[in-house]
Amino acid sequence: MINLDKLNIIVTGASGGIGNSIVGHLHEAGANVLATGTKIEKLEKLKMKYNKIKTLPFDISKHDKIENFINEASELLSGKLDCIVNNAGITKDNLAIRMSLEEWNEVINLNLTSTFLMSKFAIKKMLKNKSGKIVNITSVVGHTGNIGQANYTASKAGIVAMSKSLALEYAKKNINVNCISPGFISTAMTDKIDEKFKESIISKIPANRLGKPEDIANVVVFLVSQKTDYINGETIHVNGGLYLG
């Protein structure tokens, strides 16, 4: 079992299905976890489930407040930040000719710009420690494209390219920046999908099933550990063989 004892880790989008699993697996591996998101009630339930974690509600779309959030979160984690997992994201789906500028900007601003700023200010903390790990959660559709998701796919592809640049800039400072690209994962969101459409999706996956949140969480635990100190600027695809990058 990977031991993350004494590692201080921020997880964004912590109240969703994948985020919840990430928090739980990091907690079980011994990490000091600060979970953040906008759904306060769900964060409280998460804290009750894993009583040693810390929670700090925050809307990462508030770009002018991100630096203060990173400072406050770091203080709650004993003043030291070792890792951040940028998991938060939104969708505003529409066909391109119907997509409003507001729908485009809202998704790009939260998924891509907020991830950049969270990473930027986390790196400032990590430079003081002379080490750190950043894990950015992207998506298979950032590599394949998807109908009705020009904004979402652009934001997720942008995260991959941005992460490579950050990895190049800070590798000499012992800061690793990597991505995880999930395929279709079984969550409350996918549970609402029409069964026939879900069967159509599964038929295209060589593993013949949707992924589970823990499939993503297990890779997060691996990437933030010391076992991956020489992995940098990479994207690990977790999609059951749907896309072979």
mmCIF file of C-alpha atoms in Angstrom:
data_model
loop_
_atom_site.group_PDB
_atom_site.id
_atom_site.type_symbol
_atom_site.label_atom_id
_atom_site.label_comp_id
_atom_site.label_asym_id
_atom_site.label_seq_id
_atom_site.Cartn_x
_atom_site.Cartn_y
_atom_site.Cartn_z
ATOM 1 C CA MET A 1 0.000 0.000 0.000
ATOM 2 C CA ILE A 2 1.223 3.511 -0.826
ATOM 3 C CA ASN A 3 1.925 5.590 2.263
ATOM 4 C CA LEU A 4 1.150 9.318 1.998
ATOM 5 C CA ASP A 5 1.761 10.026 5.678
ATOM 6 C CA LYS A 6 2.220 13.749 6.448
ATOM 7 C CA LEU A 7 1.544 14.879 2.858
ATOM 8 C CA ASN A 8 -0.709 17.967 2.765
ATOM 9 C CA ILE A 9 -3.085 17.844 -0.210
ATOM 10 C CA ILE A 10 -5.856 20.103 -1.545
ATOM 11 C CA VAL A 11 -8.635 18.461 -3.588
ATOM 12 C CA THR A 12 -11.027 20.658 -5.590
ATOM 13 C CA GLY A 13 -14.450 19.491 -6.731
ATOM 14 C CA ALA A 14 -14.387 17.248 -3.687
ATOM 15 C CA SER A 15 -18.116 16.775 -3.223
ATOM 16 C CA GLY A 16 -18.775 15.003 -6.560
ATOM 17 C CA GLY A 17 -18.508 11.261 -7.152
ATOM 18 C CA ILE A 18 -14.920 11.262 -8.394
ATOM 19 C CA GLY A 19 -13.846 13.952 -5.918
ATOM 20 C CA ASN A 20 -15.378 12.066 -3.016
ATOM 21 C CA SER A 21 -13.476 8.930 -3.971
ATOM 22 C CA ILE A 22 -10.205 10.866 -4.386
ATOM 23 C CA VAL A 23 -10.571 12.362 -0.904
ATOM 24 C CA GLY A 24 -11.345 8.957 0.604
ATOM 25 C CA HIS A 25 -8.408 7.176 -1.007
ATOM 26 C CA LEU A 26 -5.942 9.935 -0.083
ATOM 27 C CA HIS A 27 -7.263 9.900 3.472
ATOM 28 C CA GLU A 28 -6.917 6.128 3.707
ATOM 29 C CA ALA A 29 -3.320 6.400 2.469
ATOM 30 C CA GLY A 30 -2.518 8.717 5.383
ATOM 31 C CA ALA A 31 -2.550 12.139 3.727
ATOM 32 C CA ASN A 32 -3.746 15.334 5.379
ATOM 33 C CA VAL A 33 -6.541 16.351 3.015
ATOM 34 C CA LEU A 34 -8.322 19.647 2.571
ATOM 35 C CA ALA A 35 -11.488 19.198 0.511
ATOM 36 C CA THR A 36 -13.048 22.157 -1.260
ATOM 37 C CA GLY A 37 -16.095 22.817 -3.406
ATOM 38 C CA THR A 38 -19.236 24.941 -3.516
ATOM 39 C CA LYS A 39 -21.738 22.464 -2.059
ATOM 40 C CA ILE A 40 -21.366 23.070 1.679
ATOM 41 C CA GLU A 41 -23.821 20.360 2.758
ATOM 42 C CA LYS A 42 -21.965 17.718 0.737
ATOM 43 C CA LEU A 43 -18.624 18.891 2.139
ATOM 44 C CA GLU A 44 -20.016 18.514 5.662
ATOM 45 C CA LYS A 45 -21.144 14.963 4.871
ATOM 46 C CA LEU A 46 -17.674 14.260 3.513
ATOM 47 C CA LYS A 47 -16.109 15.541 6.728
ATOM 48 C CA MET A 48 -18.407 13.333 8.792
ATOM 49 C CA LYS A 49 -17.426 10.337 6.671
ATOM 50 C CA TYR A 50 -13.691 11.044 6.920
ATOM 51 C CA ASN A 51 -13.402 12.858 10.242
ATOM 52 C CA LYS A 52 -9.713 13.722 9.897
ATOM 53 C CA ILE A 53 -10.043 15.742 6.706
ATOM 54 C CA LYS A 54 -10.463 19.513 6.599
ATOM 55 C CA THR A 55 -12.990 21.352 4.458
ATOM 56 C CA LEU A 56 -12.974 24.889 3.098
ATOM 57 C CA PRO A 57 -15.862 25.877 0.807
ATOM 58 C CA PHE A 58 -14.723 27.916 -2.197
ATOM 59 C CA ASP A 59 -15.851 28.797 -5.700
ATOM 60 C CA ILE A 60 -12.780 28.520 -7.929
ATOM 61 C CA SER A 61 -14.434 30.724 -10.552
ATOM 62 C CA LYS A 62 -13.663 33.674 -8.226
ATOM 63 C CA HIS A 63 -10.288 34.279 -9.834
ATOM 64 C CA ASP A 64 -9.380 37.314 -7.739
ATOM 65 C CA LYS A 65 -9.766 35.260 -4.546
ATOM 66 C CA ILE A 66 -7.762 32.159 -5.528
ATOM 67 C CA GLU A 67 -4.452 33.354 -4.080
ATOM 68 C CA ASN A 68 -6.119 34.047 -0.732
ATOM 69 C CA PHE A 69 -7.790 30.640 -0.840
ATOM 70 C CA ILE A 70 -4.466 28.862 -1.426
ATOM 71 C CA ASN A 71 -2.919 30.815 1.457
ATOM 72 C CA GLU A 72 -5.813 29.996 3.799
ATOM 73 C CA ALA A 73 -5.919 26.341 2.767
ATOM 74 C CA SER A 74 -2.170 26.014 3.296
ATOM 75 C CA GLU A 75 -2.480 27.471 6.786
ATOM 76 C CA LEU A 76 -5.176 24.925 7.615
ATOM 77 C CA LEU A 77 -2.718 22.270 6.437
ATOM 78 C CA SER A 78 -0.095 23.347 8.968
ATOM 79 C CA GLY A 79 1.346 25.992 6.655
ATOM 80 C CA LYS A 80 2.756 23.560 4.079
ATOM 81 C CA LEU A 81 1.294 22.485 0.741
ATOM 82 C CA ASP A 82 2.679 19.349 -0.890
ATOM 83 C CA CYS A 83 0.089 18.557 -3.555
ATOM 84 C CA ILE A 84 -3.028 19.854 -5.238
ATOM 85 C CA VAL A 85 -5.552 17.804 -7.203
ATOM 86 C CA ASN A 86 -7.489 20.026 -9.609
ATOM 87 C CA ASN A 87 -10.645 17.996 -10.087
ATOM 88 C CA ALA A 88 -13.376 20.672 -10.292
ATOM 89 C CA GLY A 89 -15.081 21.235 -13.614
ATOM 90 C CA ILE A 90 -18.398 22.087 -15.265
ATOM 91 C CA THR A 91 -20.212 21.506 -18.559
ATOM 92 C CA LYS A 92 -22.489 23.804 -20.544
ATOM 93 C CA ASP A 93 -23.273 21.688 -23.590
ATOM 94 C CA ASN A 94 -24.613 23.003 -26.867
ATOM 95 C CA LEU A 95 -23.976 22.648 -30.580
ATOM 96 C CA ALA A 96 -21.379 25.150 -31.765
ATOM 97 C CA ILE A 97 -23.682 27.415 -33.760
ATOM 98 C CA ARG A 98 -26.076 27.597 -30.791
ATOM 99 C CA MET A 99 -23.417 27.983 -28.102
ATOM 100 C CA SER A 100 -23.504 31.416 -26.531
ATOM 101 C CA LEU A 101 -20.377 33.347 -25.664
ATOM 102 C CA GLU A 102 -21.477 33.097 -22.038
ATOM 103 C CA GLU A 103 -21.602 29.270 -22.258
ATOM 104 C CA TRP A 104 -18.149 29.254 -23.858
ATOM 105 C CA ASN A 105 -16.585 31.655 -21.369
ATOM 106 C CA GLU A 106 -18.103 30.056 -18.267
ATOM 107 C CA VAL A 107 -16.633 26.635 -19.074
ATOM 108 C CA ILE A 108 -13.234 27.929 -20.229
ATOM 109 C CA ASN A 109 -12.946 30.263 -17.242
ATOM 110 C CA LEU A 110 -13.675 27.615 -14.639
ATOM 111 C CA ASN A 111 -12.182 24.496 -16.178
ATOM 112 C CA LEU A 112 -9.033 26.009 -17.693
ATOM 113 C CA THR A 113 -8.333 29.461 -16.243
ATOM 114 C CA SER A 114 -9.194 28.476 -12.684
ATOM 115 C CA THR A 115 -7.038 25.346 -12.964
ATOM 116 C CA PHE A 116 -4.156 27.503 -14.178
ATOM 117 C CA LEU A 117 -4.519 29.962 -11.296
ATOM 118 C CA MET A 118 -4.904 27.217 -8.676
ATOM 119 C CA SER A 119 -1.737 25.624 -10.059
ATOM 120 C CA LYS A 120 0.110 28.943 -10.244
ATOM 121 C CA PHE A 121 -0.447 29.875 -6.617
ATOM 122 C CA ALA A 122 0.106 26.290 -5.440
ATOM 123 C CA ILE A 123 3.466 26.296 -7.233
ATOM 124 C CA LYS A 124 4.448 29.453 -5.331
ATOM 125 C CA LYS A 125 3.943 27.516 -2.093
ATOM 126 C CA MET A 126 5.729 24.438 -3.432
ATOM 127 C CA LEU A 127 8.787 26.451 -4.467
ATOM 128 C CA LYS A 128 9.314 27.286 -0.791
ATOM 129 C CA ASN A 129 9.204 23.554 0.009
ATOM 130 C CA LYS A 130 11.518 22.770 -2.930
ATOM 131 C CA SER A 131 9.092 20.043 -4.057
ATOM 132 C CA GLY A 132 5.475 19.408 -4.952
ATOM 133 C CA LYS A 133 2.959 17.485 -7.037
ATOM 134 C CA ILE A 134 0.069 18.768 -9.146
ATOM 135 C CA VAL A 135 -2.520 16.398 -10.615
ATOM 136 C CA ASN A 136 -4.993 17.860 -13.104
ATOM 137 C CA ILE A 137 -8.112 15.897 -14.016
ATOM 138 C CA THR A 138 -8.890 16.227 -17.727
ATOM 139 C CA SER A 139 -11.184 14.047 -19.885
ATOM 140 C CA VAL A 140 -11.061 11.566 -22.731
ATOM 141 C CA VAL A 141 -13.114 13.983 -24.840
ATOM 142 C CA GLY A 142 -10.283 16.502 -24.584
ATOM 143 C CA HIS A 143 -8.411 14.073 -26.863
ATOM 144 C CA THR A 144 -11.233 12.793 -29.050
ATOM 145 C CA GLY A 145 -13.607 15.749 -29.263
ATOM 146 C CA ASN A 146 -17.330 15.351 -28.617
ATOM 147 C CA ILE A 147 -20.537 16.600 -30.202
ATOM 148 C CA GLY A 148 -22.023 19.556 -28.340
ATOM 149 C CA GLN A 149 -18.967 20.105 -26.175
ATOM 150 C CA ALA A 150 -16.664 22.465 -28.071
ATOM 151 C CA ASN A 151 -16.179 24.537 -24.903
ATOM 152 C CA TYR A 152 -15.621 21.564 -22.580
ATOM 153 C CA THR A 153 -13.278 19.684 -24.915
ATOM 154 C CA ALA A 154 -11.248 22.846 -25.534
ATOM 155 C CA SER A 155 -10.904 23.430 -21.799
ATOM 156 C CA LYS A 156 -9.772 19.867 -21.130
ATOM 157 C CA ALA A 157 -7.321 19.781 -24.047
ATOM 158 C CA GLY A 158 -5.983 23.110 -22.820
ATOM 159 C CA ILE A 159 -5.318 21.651 -19.379
ATOM 160 C CA VAL A 160 -3.137 18.926 -20.930
ATOM 161 C CA ALA A 161 -1.021 21.421 -22.894
ATOM 162 C CA MET A 162 -0.806 23.809 -19.959
ATOM 163 C CA SER A 163 0.310 21.008 -17.649
ATOM 164 C CA LYS A 164 3.136 20.092 -20.016
ATOM 165 C CA SER A 165 4.346 23.697 -19.986
ATOM 166 C CA LEU A 166 4.230 23.895 -16.191
ATOM 167 C CA ALA A 167 6.087 20.581 -15.967
ATOM 168 C CA LEU A 168 8.866 21.948 -18.172
ATOM 169 C CA GLU A 169 9.100 25.188 -16.220
ATOM 170 C CA TYR A 170 9.366 23.646 -12.745
ATOM 171 C CA ALA A 171 10.890 20.183 -13.177
ATOM 172 C CA LYS A 172 14.246 21.471 -11.924
ATOM 173 C CA LYS A 173 12.478 22.655 -8.765
ATOM 174 C CA ASN A 174 11.242 19.095 -8.045
ATOM 175 C CA ILE A 175 7.658 19.987 -8.914
ATOM 176 C CA ASN A 176 5.775 17.407 -10.974
ATOM 177 C CA VAL A 177 2.685 18.295 -13.004
ATOM 178 C CA ASN A 178 0.690 15.434 -14.504
ATOM 179 C CA CYS A 179 -2.826 14.756 -15.787
ATOM 180 C CA ILE A 180 -5.356 11.984 -15.452
ATOM 181 C CA SER A 181 -7.793 11.655 -18.348
ATOM 182 C CA PRO A 182 -10.908 9.728 -17.289
ATOM 183 C CA GLY A 183 -13.191 8.011 -19.755
ATOM 184 C CA PHE A 184 -16.852 7.465 -18.922
ATOM 185 C CA ILE A 185 -17.085 7.006 -15.146
ATOM 186 C CA SER A 186 -20.123 5.768 -13.235
ATOM 187 C CA THR A 187 -21.319 8.705 -11.118
ATOM 188 C CA ALA A 188 -24.635 10.357 -10.221
ATOM 189 C CA MET A 189 -24.331 12.239 -13.514
ATOM 190 C CA THR A 190 -23.989 9.130 -15.692
ATOM 191 C CA ASP A 191 -26.743 7.412 -13.699
ATOM 192 C CA LYS A 192 -29.161 9.912 -15.262
ATOM 193 C CA ILE A 193 -28.202 8.932 -18.826
ATOM 194 C CA ASP A 194 -30.843 7.063 -20.825
ATOM 195 C CA GLU A 195 -30.158 3.327 -20.636
ATOM 196 C CA LYS A 196 -30.048 2.852 -24.418
ATOM 197 C CA PHE A 197 -27.522 5.659 -24.761
ATOM 198 C CA LYS A 198 -25.503 4.203 -21.875
ATOM 199 C CA GLU A 199 -25.476 0.814 -23.609
ATOM 200 C CA SER A 200 -24.243 2.536 -26.769
ATOM 201 C CA ILE A 201 -21.370 4.104 -24.828
ATOM 202 C CA ILE A 202 -20.418 0.823 -23.155
ATOM 203 C CA SER A 203 -20.426 -0.980 -26.520
ATOM 204 C CA LYS A 204 -17.538 1.266 -27.606
ATOM 205 C CA ILE A 205 -15.443 0.539 -24.500
ATOM 206 C CA PRO A 206 -13.212 -2.551 -24.880
ATOM 207 C CA ALA A 207 -13.502 -3.249 -21.129
ATOM 208 C CA ASN A 208 -17.288 -3.422 -21.684
ATOM 209 C CA ARG A 209 -18.151 -1.330 -18.614
ATOM 210 C CA LEU A 210 -18.122 2.178 -17.269
ATOM 211 C CA GLY A 211 -15.242 3.087 -15.015
ATOM 212 C CA LYS A 212 -15.621 3.543 -11.269
ATOM 213 C CA PRO A 213 -14.607 6.654 -9.279
ATOM 214 C CA GLU A 214 -11.995 4.560 -7.478
ATOM 215 C CA ASP A 215 -10.333 3.829 -10.825
ATOM 216 C CA ILE A 216 -9.429 7.523 -10.929
ATOM 217 C CA ALA A 217 -8.705 7.838 -7.210
ATOM 218 C CA ASN A 218 -6.180 4.987 -7.302
ATOM 219 C CA VAL A 219 -4.162 6.780 -9.991
ATOM 220 C CA VAL A 220 -4.280 10.040 -8.016
ATOM 221 C CA VAL A 221 -2.776 8.264 -4.997
ATOM 222 C CA PHE A 222 -0.034 6.878 -7.239
ATOM 223 C CA LEU A 223 0.786 10.228 -8.873
ATOM 224 C CA VAL A 224 1.081 12.207 -5.624
ATOM 225 C CA SER A 225 3.355 9.589 -4.070
ATOM 226 C CA GLN A 226 7.150 9.450 -4.098
ATOM 227 C CA LYS A 227 6.908 6.494 -6.484
ATOM 228 C CA THR A 228 6.310 8.965 -9.341
ATOM 229 C CA ASP A 229 9.082 11.491 -8.754
ATOM 230 C CA TYR A 230 10.429 10.865 -12.275
ATOM 231 C CA ILE A 231 7.061 11.110 -14.033
ATOM 232 C CA ASN A 232 6.406 14.640 -15.250
ATOM 233 C CA GLY A 233 4.257 16.269 -17.924
ATOM 234 C CA GLU A 234 2.374 13.040 -18.631
ATOM 235 C CA THR A 235 -1.284 12.152 -19.070
ATOM 236 C CA ILE A 236 -2.497 8.809 -17.750
ATOM 237 C CA HIS A 237 -5.585 7.593 -19.596
ATOM 238 C CA VAL A 238 -8.136 5.733 -17.493
ATOM 239 C CA ASN A 239 -10.870 4.761 -19.925
ATOM 240 C CA GLY A 240 -11.076 0.977 -20.304
ATOM 241 C CA GLY A 241 -9.385 1.140 -23.696
ATOM 242 C CA LEU A 242 -11.866 3.613 -25.231
ATOM 243 C CA TYR A 243 -9.037 5.890 -26.342
ATOM 244 C CA LEU A 244 -5.416 4.778 -26.674
ATOM 245 C CA GLY A 245 -3.382 7.981 -26.505
#
